[in-house]
CSV table of C-alpha atoms in Angstrom, one decimal:
chain,number,residue,atom,x,y,z
A,1,UNK,CA,-88.7,-35.6,-19.7
A,2,UNK,CA,-86.8,-37.5,-17.0
A,3,UNK,CA,-85.0,-35.9,-14.3
A,4,UNK,CA,-81.6,-36.8,-15.9
A,5,UNK,CA,-82.7,-35.0,-19.1
A,6,UNK,CA,-83.7,-32.0,-17.2
A,7,UNK,CA,-80.3,-32.0,-15.6
A,8,UNK,CA,-78.7,-32.1,-19.0
A,9,UNK,CA,-80.6,-29.2,-20.2
A,10,UNK,CA,-79.8,-27.2,-17.0
A,11,UNK,CA,-76.1,-28.0,-17.6
A,12,UNK,CA,-76.4,-26.7,-21.2
A,13,UNK,CA,-77.9,-23.5,-20.0
A,14,UNK,CA,-75.3,-23.0,-17.4
A,15,UNK,CA,-72.5,-23.3,-19.9
A,16,UNK,CA,-74.3,-20.8,-22.2
A,17,UNK,CA,-74.8,-18.4,-19.4
A,18,UNK,CA,-71.3,-18.4,-18.2
A,19,UNK,CA,-70.0,-18.2,-21.8
A,20,UNK,CA,-71.5,-14.7,-22.1
A,21,UNK,CA,-70.7,-13.6,-18.7
A,22,UNK,CA,-67.6,-11.3,-17.8
A,23,UNK,CA,-64.6,-13.4,-18.0
A,24,UNK,CA,-60.9,-12.8,-17.4
A,25,UNK,CA,-59.9,-15.4,-20.0
A,26,UNK,CA,-61.3,-18.1,-22.2
A,27,UNK,CA,-59.5,-21.2,-23.5
A,28,UNK,CA,-60.2,-24.1,-25.8
A,29,UNK,CA,-58.5,-27.3,-26.1
A,30,UNK,CA,-58.3,-31.1,-26.8
A,31,UNK,CA,-58.2,-33.8,-24.0
A,32,UNK,CA,-57.7,-37.5,-23.9
A,33,UNK,CA,-57.2,-40.1,-21.2
A,34,UNK,CA,-57.8,-43.6,-19.8
A,35,UNK,CA,-60.6,-44.8,-17.6
A,36,UNK,CA,-60.3,-47.4,-14.9
A,37,UNK,CA,-63.5,-48.4,-12.8
A,38,UNK,CA,-65.7,-50.9,-11.2
A,39,UNK,CA,-69.4,-52.0,-11.8
A,40,UNK,CA,-71.3,-53.4,-8.9
A,41,UNK,CA,-74.9,-54.4,-8.3
A,42,UNK,CA,-77.2,-56.8,-6.5
A,43,UNK,CA,-77.7,-59.5,-9.2
A,44,UNK,CA,-75.1,-58.9,-11.9
A,45,UNK,CA,-71.5,-60.2,-11.5
A,46,UNK,CA,-69.2,-57.5,-10.3
A,47,UNK,CA,-66.4,-56.6,-12.6
A,48,UNK,CA,-63.7,-54.1,-13.8
A,49,UNK,CA,-64.1,-51.4,-16.2
A,50,UNK,CA,-61.4,-50.2,-18.5
A,51,UNK,CA,-61.6,-47.8,-21.4
A,52,UNK,CA,-60.5,-44.4,-23.0
A,53,UNK,CA,-61.8,-41.0,-23.8
A,54,UNK,CA,-61.3,-38.2,-26.1
A,55,UNK,CA,-62.7,-34.8,-27.0
A,56,UNK,CA,-62.8,-31.1,-26.5
A,57,UNK,CA,-62.9,-28.6,-23.6
A,58,UNK,CA,-63.4,-24.9,-22.9
A,59,UNK,CA,-62.4,-22.8,-20.0
A,60,UNK,CA,-64.0,-19.7,-18.7
A,61,UNK,CA,-62.1,-18.0,-16.0
A,62,UNK,CA,-63.9,-15.1,-14.2
A,63,UNK,CA,-62.6,-11.8,-13.4
A,64,UNK,CA,-60.3,-12.3,-10.3
A,65,UNK,CA,-59.0,-15.5,-11.8
A,66,UNK,CA,-59.8,-17.8,-8.8
A,67,UNK,CA,-63.1,-19.4,-10.1
A,68,UNK,CA,-64.3,-20.5,-13.5
A,69,UNK,CA,-66.5,-22.8,-15.5
A,70,UNK,CA,-64.8,-25.8,-17.3
A,71,UNK,CA,-67.3,-27.7,-19.8
A,72,UNK,CA,-66.2,-30.7,-21.9
A,73,UNK,CA,-67.7,-32.9,-24.6
A,74,UNK,CA,-66.0,-36.3,-24.7
A,75,UNK,CA,-66.5,-39.6,-26.7
A,76,UNK,CA,-65.6,-42.6,-24.4
A,77,UNK,CA,-65.3,-46.4,-24.8
A,78,UNK,CA,-65.7,-48.6,-21.7
A,79,UNK,CA,-65.3,-52.4,-21.5
A,80,UNK,CA,-66.8,-54.4,-18.7
A,81,UNK,CA,-65.3,-57.7,-17.8
A,82,UNK,CA,-66.8,-59.9,-15.0
A,83,UNK,CA,-64.6,-60.9,-12.0
A,84,UNK,CA,-64.4,-64.6,-10.6
A,85,UNK,CA,-65.3,-66.5,-13.6
A,86,UNK,CA,-68.7,-66.8,-15.4
A,87,UNK,CA,-71.1,-64.0,-15.6
A,88,UNK,CA,-74.8,-64.4,-14.6
A,89,UNK,CA,-76.9,-63.3,-17.5
A,90,UNK,CA,-79.7,-61.2,-15.9
A,91,UNK,CA,-82.7,-62.3,-18.1
A,92,UNK,CA,-82.0,-66.0,-18.3
A,93,UNK,CA,-79.9,-66.4,-15.2
A,94,UNK,CA,-77.4,-68.5,-17.4
A,95,UNK,CA,-73.7,-68.5,-16.5
A,96,UNK,CA,-71.8,-66.9,-19.4
A,97,UNK,CA,-68.0,-67.6,-19.4
A,98,UNK,CA,-65.5,-65.1,-20.9
A,99,UNK,CA,-68.3,-62.4,-20.7
A,100,UNK,CA,-67.5,-58.9,-22.0
A,101,UNK,CA,-69.7,-55.8,-22.4
A,102,UNK,CA,-68.5,-52.7,-24.3
A,103,UNK,CA,-70.1,-49.2,-23.9
A,104,UNK,CA,-69.7,-46.1,-26.1
A,105,UNK,CA,-70.9,-42.9,-24.5
A,106,UNK,CA,-70.9,-39.2,-25.2
A,107,UNK,CA,-69.8,-37.6,-21.7
A,108,UNK,CA,-70.7,-33.9,-20.9
A,109,UNK,CA,-69.1,-32.8,-17.5
A,110,UNK,CA,-69.7,-29.2,-16.4
A,111,UNK,CA,-67.0,-28.4,-13.8
A,112,UNK,CA,-66.5,-25.6,-11.3
A,113,UNK,CA,-62.7,-24.8,-11.7
A,114,UNK,CA,-60.9,-23.5,-8.7
A,115,UNK,CA,-57.5,-22.1,-9.6
A,116,UNK,CA,-55.4,-22.4,-6.5
A,117,UNK,CA,-52.1,-21.1,-8.2
A,118,UNK,CA,-51.6,-20.1,-11.9
A,119,UNK,CA,-51.2,-23.8,-12.9
A,120,UNK,CA,-52.7,-25.9,-10.2
A,121,UNK,CA,-56.5,-26.3,-10.1
A,122,UNK,CA,-59.4,-28.4,-8.6
A,123,UNK,CA,-62.5,-29.4,-10.7
A,124,UNK,CA,-65.9,-30.4,-9.2
A,125,UNK,CA,-69.3,-30.8,-10.9
A,126,UNK,CA,-71.8,-33.1,-12.5
A,127,UNK,CA,-71.4,-35.1,-15.7
A,128,UNK,CA,-74.3,-36.4,-17.9
A,129,UNK,CA,-73.4,-39.4,-19.9
A,130,UNK,CA,-75.5,-40.6,-22.9
A,131,UNK,CA,-75.1,-44.1,-24.1
A,132,UNK,CA,-74.8,-44.3,-27.9
A,133,UNK,CA,-74.6,-48.1,-28.2
A,134,UNK,CA,-73.4,-51.2,-26.3
A,135,UNK,CA,-72.3,-54.8,-27.3
A,136,UNK,CA,-72.3,-58.0,-25.1
A,137,UNK,CA,-70.0,-60.7,-26.2
A,138,UNK,CA,-69.8,-64.2,-24.6
A,139,UNK,CA,-69.2,-67.8,-25.3
A,140,UNK,CA,-71.7,-70.7,-24.7
A,141,UNK,CA,-70.4,-73.9,-23.0
A,142,UNK,CA,-70.2,-75.5,-26.4
A,143,UNK,CA,-67.9,-72.8,-27.5
A,144,UNK,CA,-70.1,-70.8,-29.8
A,145,UNK,CA,-69.7,-67.2,-29.7
A,146,UNK,CA,-72.4,-64.5,-29.5
A,147,UNK,CA,-72.5,-60.7,-29.9
A,148,UNK,CA,-75.6,-58.7,-28.9
A,149,UNK,CA,-76.1,-55.0,-29.5
A,150,UNK,CA,-78.5,-52.7,-27.8
A,151,UNK,CA,-79.4,-54.8,-24.8
A,152,UNK,CA,-82.9,-53.7,-23.7
A,153,UNK,CA,-82.0,-53.2,-20.1
A,154,UNK,CA,-79.6,-50.4,-20.3
A,155,UNK,CA,-80.5,-46.9,-19.4
A,156,UNK,CA,-79.7,-44.3,-22.0
A,157,UNK,CA,-78.6,-41.5,-19.7
A,158,UNK,CA,-76.5,-41.5,-16.6
A,159,UNK,CA,-75.6,-38.9,-14.1
A,160,UNK,CA,-72.1,-38.7,-12.3
A,161,UNK,CA,-70.7,-36.6,-9.4
A,162,UNK,CA,-67.0,-36.0,-10.4
A,163,UNK,CA,-64.1,-34.3,-8.6
A,164,UNK,CA,-60.6,-33.9,-9.6
A,165,UNK,CA,-57.3,-32.0,-9.7
A,166,UNK,CA,-54.9,-30.9,-12.4
A,167,UNK,CA,-52.0,-28.9,-13.5
A,168,UNK,CA,-51.5,-26.8,-16.6
A,169,UNK,CA,-48.1,-25.6,-17.8
A,170,UNK,CA,-47.4,-22.2,-19.4
A,171,UNK,CA,-47.2,-24.0,-22.8
A,172,UNK,CA,-50.8,-25.1,-22.6
A,173,UNK,CA,-50.1,-28.8,-21.9
A,174,UNK,CA,-52.1,-30.1,-18.9
A,175,UNK,CA,-52.6,-33.2,-17.0
A,176,UNK,CA,-55.2,-34.3,-14.5
A,177,UNK,CA,-56.8,-37.1,-12.4
A,178,UNK,CA,-60.6,-37.4,-11.8
A,179,UNK,CA,-62.8,-39.7,-9.7
A,180,UNK,CA,-66.4,-40.1,-10.7
A,181,UNK,CA,-69.3,-41.9,-9.0
A,182,UNK,CA,-72.4,-42.9,-11.0
A,183,UNK,CA,-75.6,-41.5,-9.2
A,184,UNK,CA,-78.1,-43.4,-11.4
A,185,UNK,CA,-78.3,-47.0,-12.5
A,186,UNK,CA,-76.8,-48.3,-15.6
A,187,UNK,CA,-79.3,-51.1,-15.8
A,188,UNK,CA,-82.8,-51.4,-14.3
A,189,UNK,CA,-84.7,-54.5,-15.1
A,190,UNK,CA,-84.6,-56.9,-18.0
A,191,UNK,CA,-87.3,-58.0,-20.2
A,192,UNK,CA,-88.3,-60.7,-17.7
A,193,UNK,CA,-88.1,-58.2,-14.8
A,194,UNK,CA,-85.5,-60.0,-13.0
A,195,UNK,CA,-82.3,-57.9,-13.9
A,196,UNK,CA,-80.5,-56.4,-11.1
A,197,UNK,CA,-79.5,-52.9,-10.5
A,198,UNK,CA,-76.0,-52.1,-11.8
A,199,UNK,CA,-74.1,-48.9,-10.9
A,200,UNK,CA,-70.4,-47.9,-11.6
A,201,UNK,CA,-67.6,-45.6,-10.4
A,202,UNK,CA,-64.4,-44.7,-12.3
A,203,UNK,CA,-61.1,-43.0,-12.0
A,204,UNK,CA,-59.6,-41.2,-15.0
A,205,UNK,CA,-56.0,-40.0,-15.9
A,206,UNK,CA,-56.2,-37.4,-18.5
A,207,UNK,CA,-53.9,-35.2,-20.6
A,208,UNK,CA,-54.8,-32.2,-22.7
A,209,UNK,CA,-53.5,-29.1,-24.6
A,210,UNK,CA,-55.1,-25.6,-24.6
A,211,UNK,CA,-54.3,-24.2,-28.0
A,212,UNK,CA,-56.6,-21.2,-28.1
A,213,UNK,CA,-56.9,-18.7,-25.3
A,214,UNK,CA,-58.2,-15.1,-25.3
A,215,UNK,CA,-57.9,-12.7,-22.3
A,216,UNK,CA,-60.0,-9.8,-21.3
A,217,UNK,CA,-58.8,-6.8,-19.2
């Protein structure tokens, strides 16, 4: 088992542990948002990431109300587009004009939630992202279009460090902003061994609604 898989298991155990701990309140809700980010590396062309996400979350506030645990399970779609013209394909070192790469992930962040006021809060914690599939799309110089699924040089798991802030209204509607930095490489060597290392970072604007809450005295 890799280090990233171990971290994923640890995150799951943390959620289960705090779910059974003494809490002041428990909440569940749905969340969605948009992603804007950047991929960078030593061989790949650098470029922008754009995407969206959606899923569910839980909130466990501890007795005292200041600290809590905030896990989420999200499906996300991110599209990479190369900057500055053609993209240098890693295995063949061919220039690919109009290059696009689409990722579909399951993201599982586990945040420490710090409630500054009844509505305003900070979030900080790890996120494990599992790649479900990817698709590359490009045009040859002759104009022929190509799509490739499941390129062999993607890593299936990635670990992020994420921090953010948010505000939840009394109605349950909430908004937030987050910034995440990839701690592991998305790509790490192609079939010919010459693919570069590729990392990413991203900003997220999210909205949600807490529709089920339960308090404890």
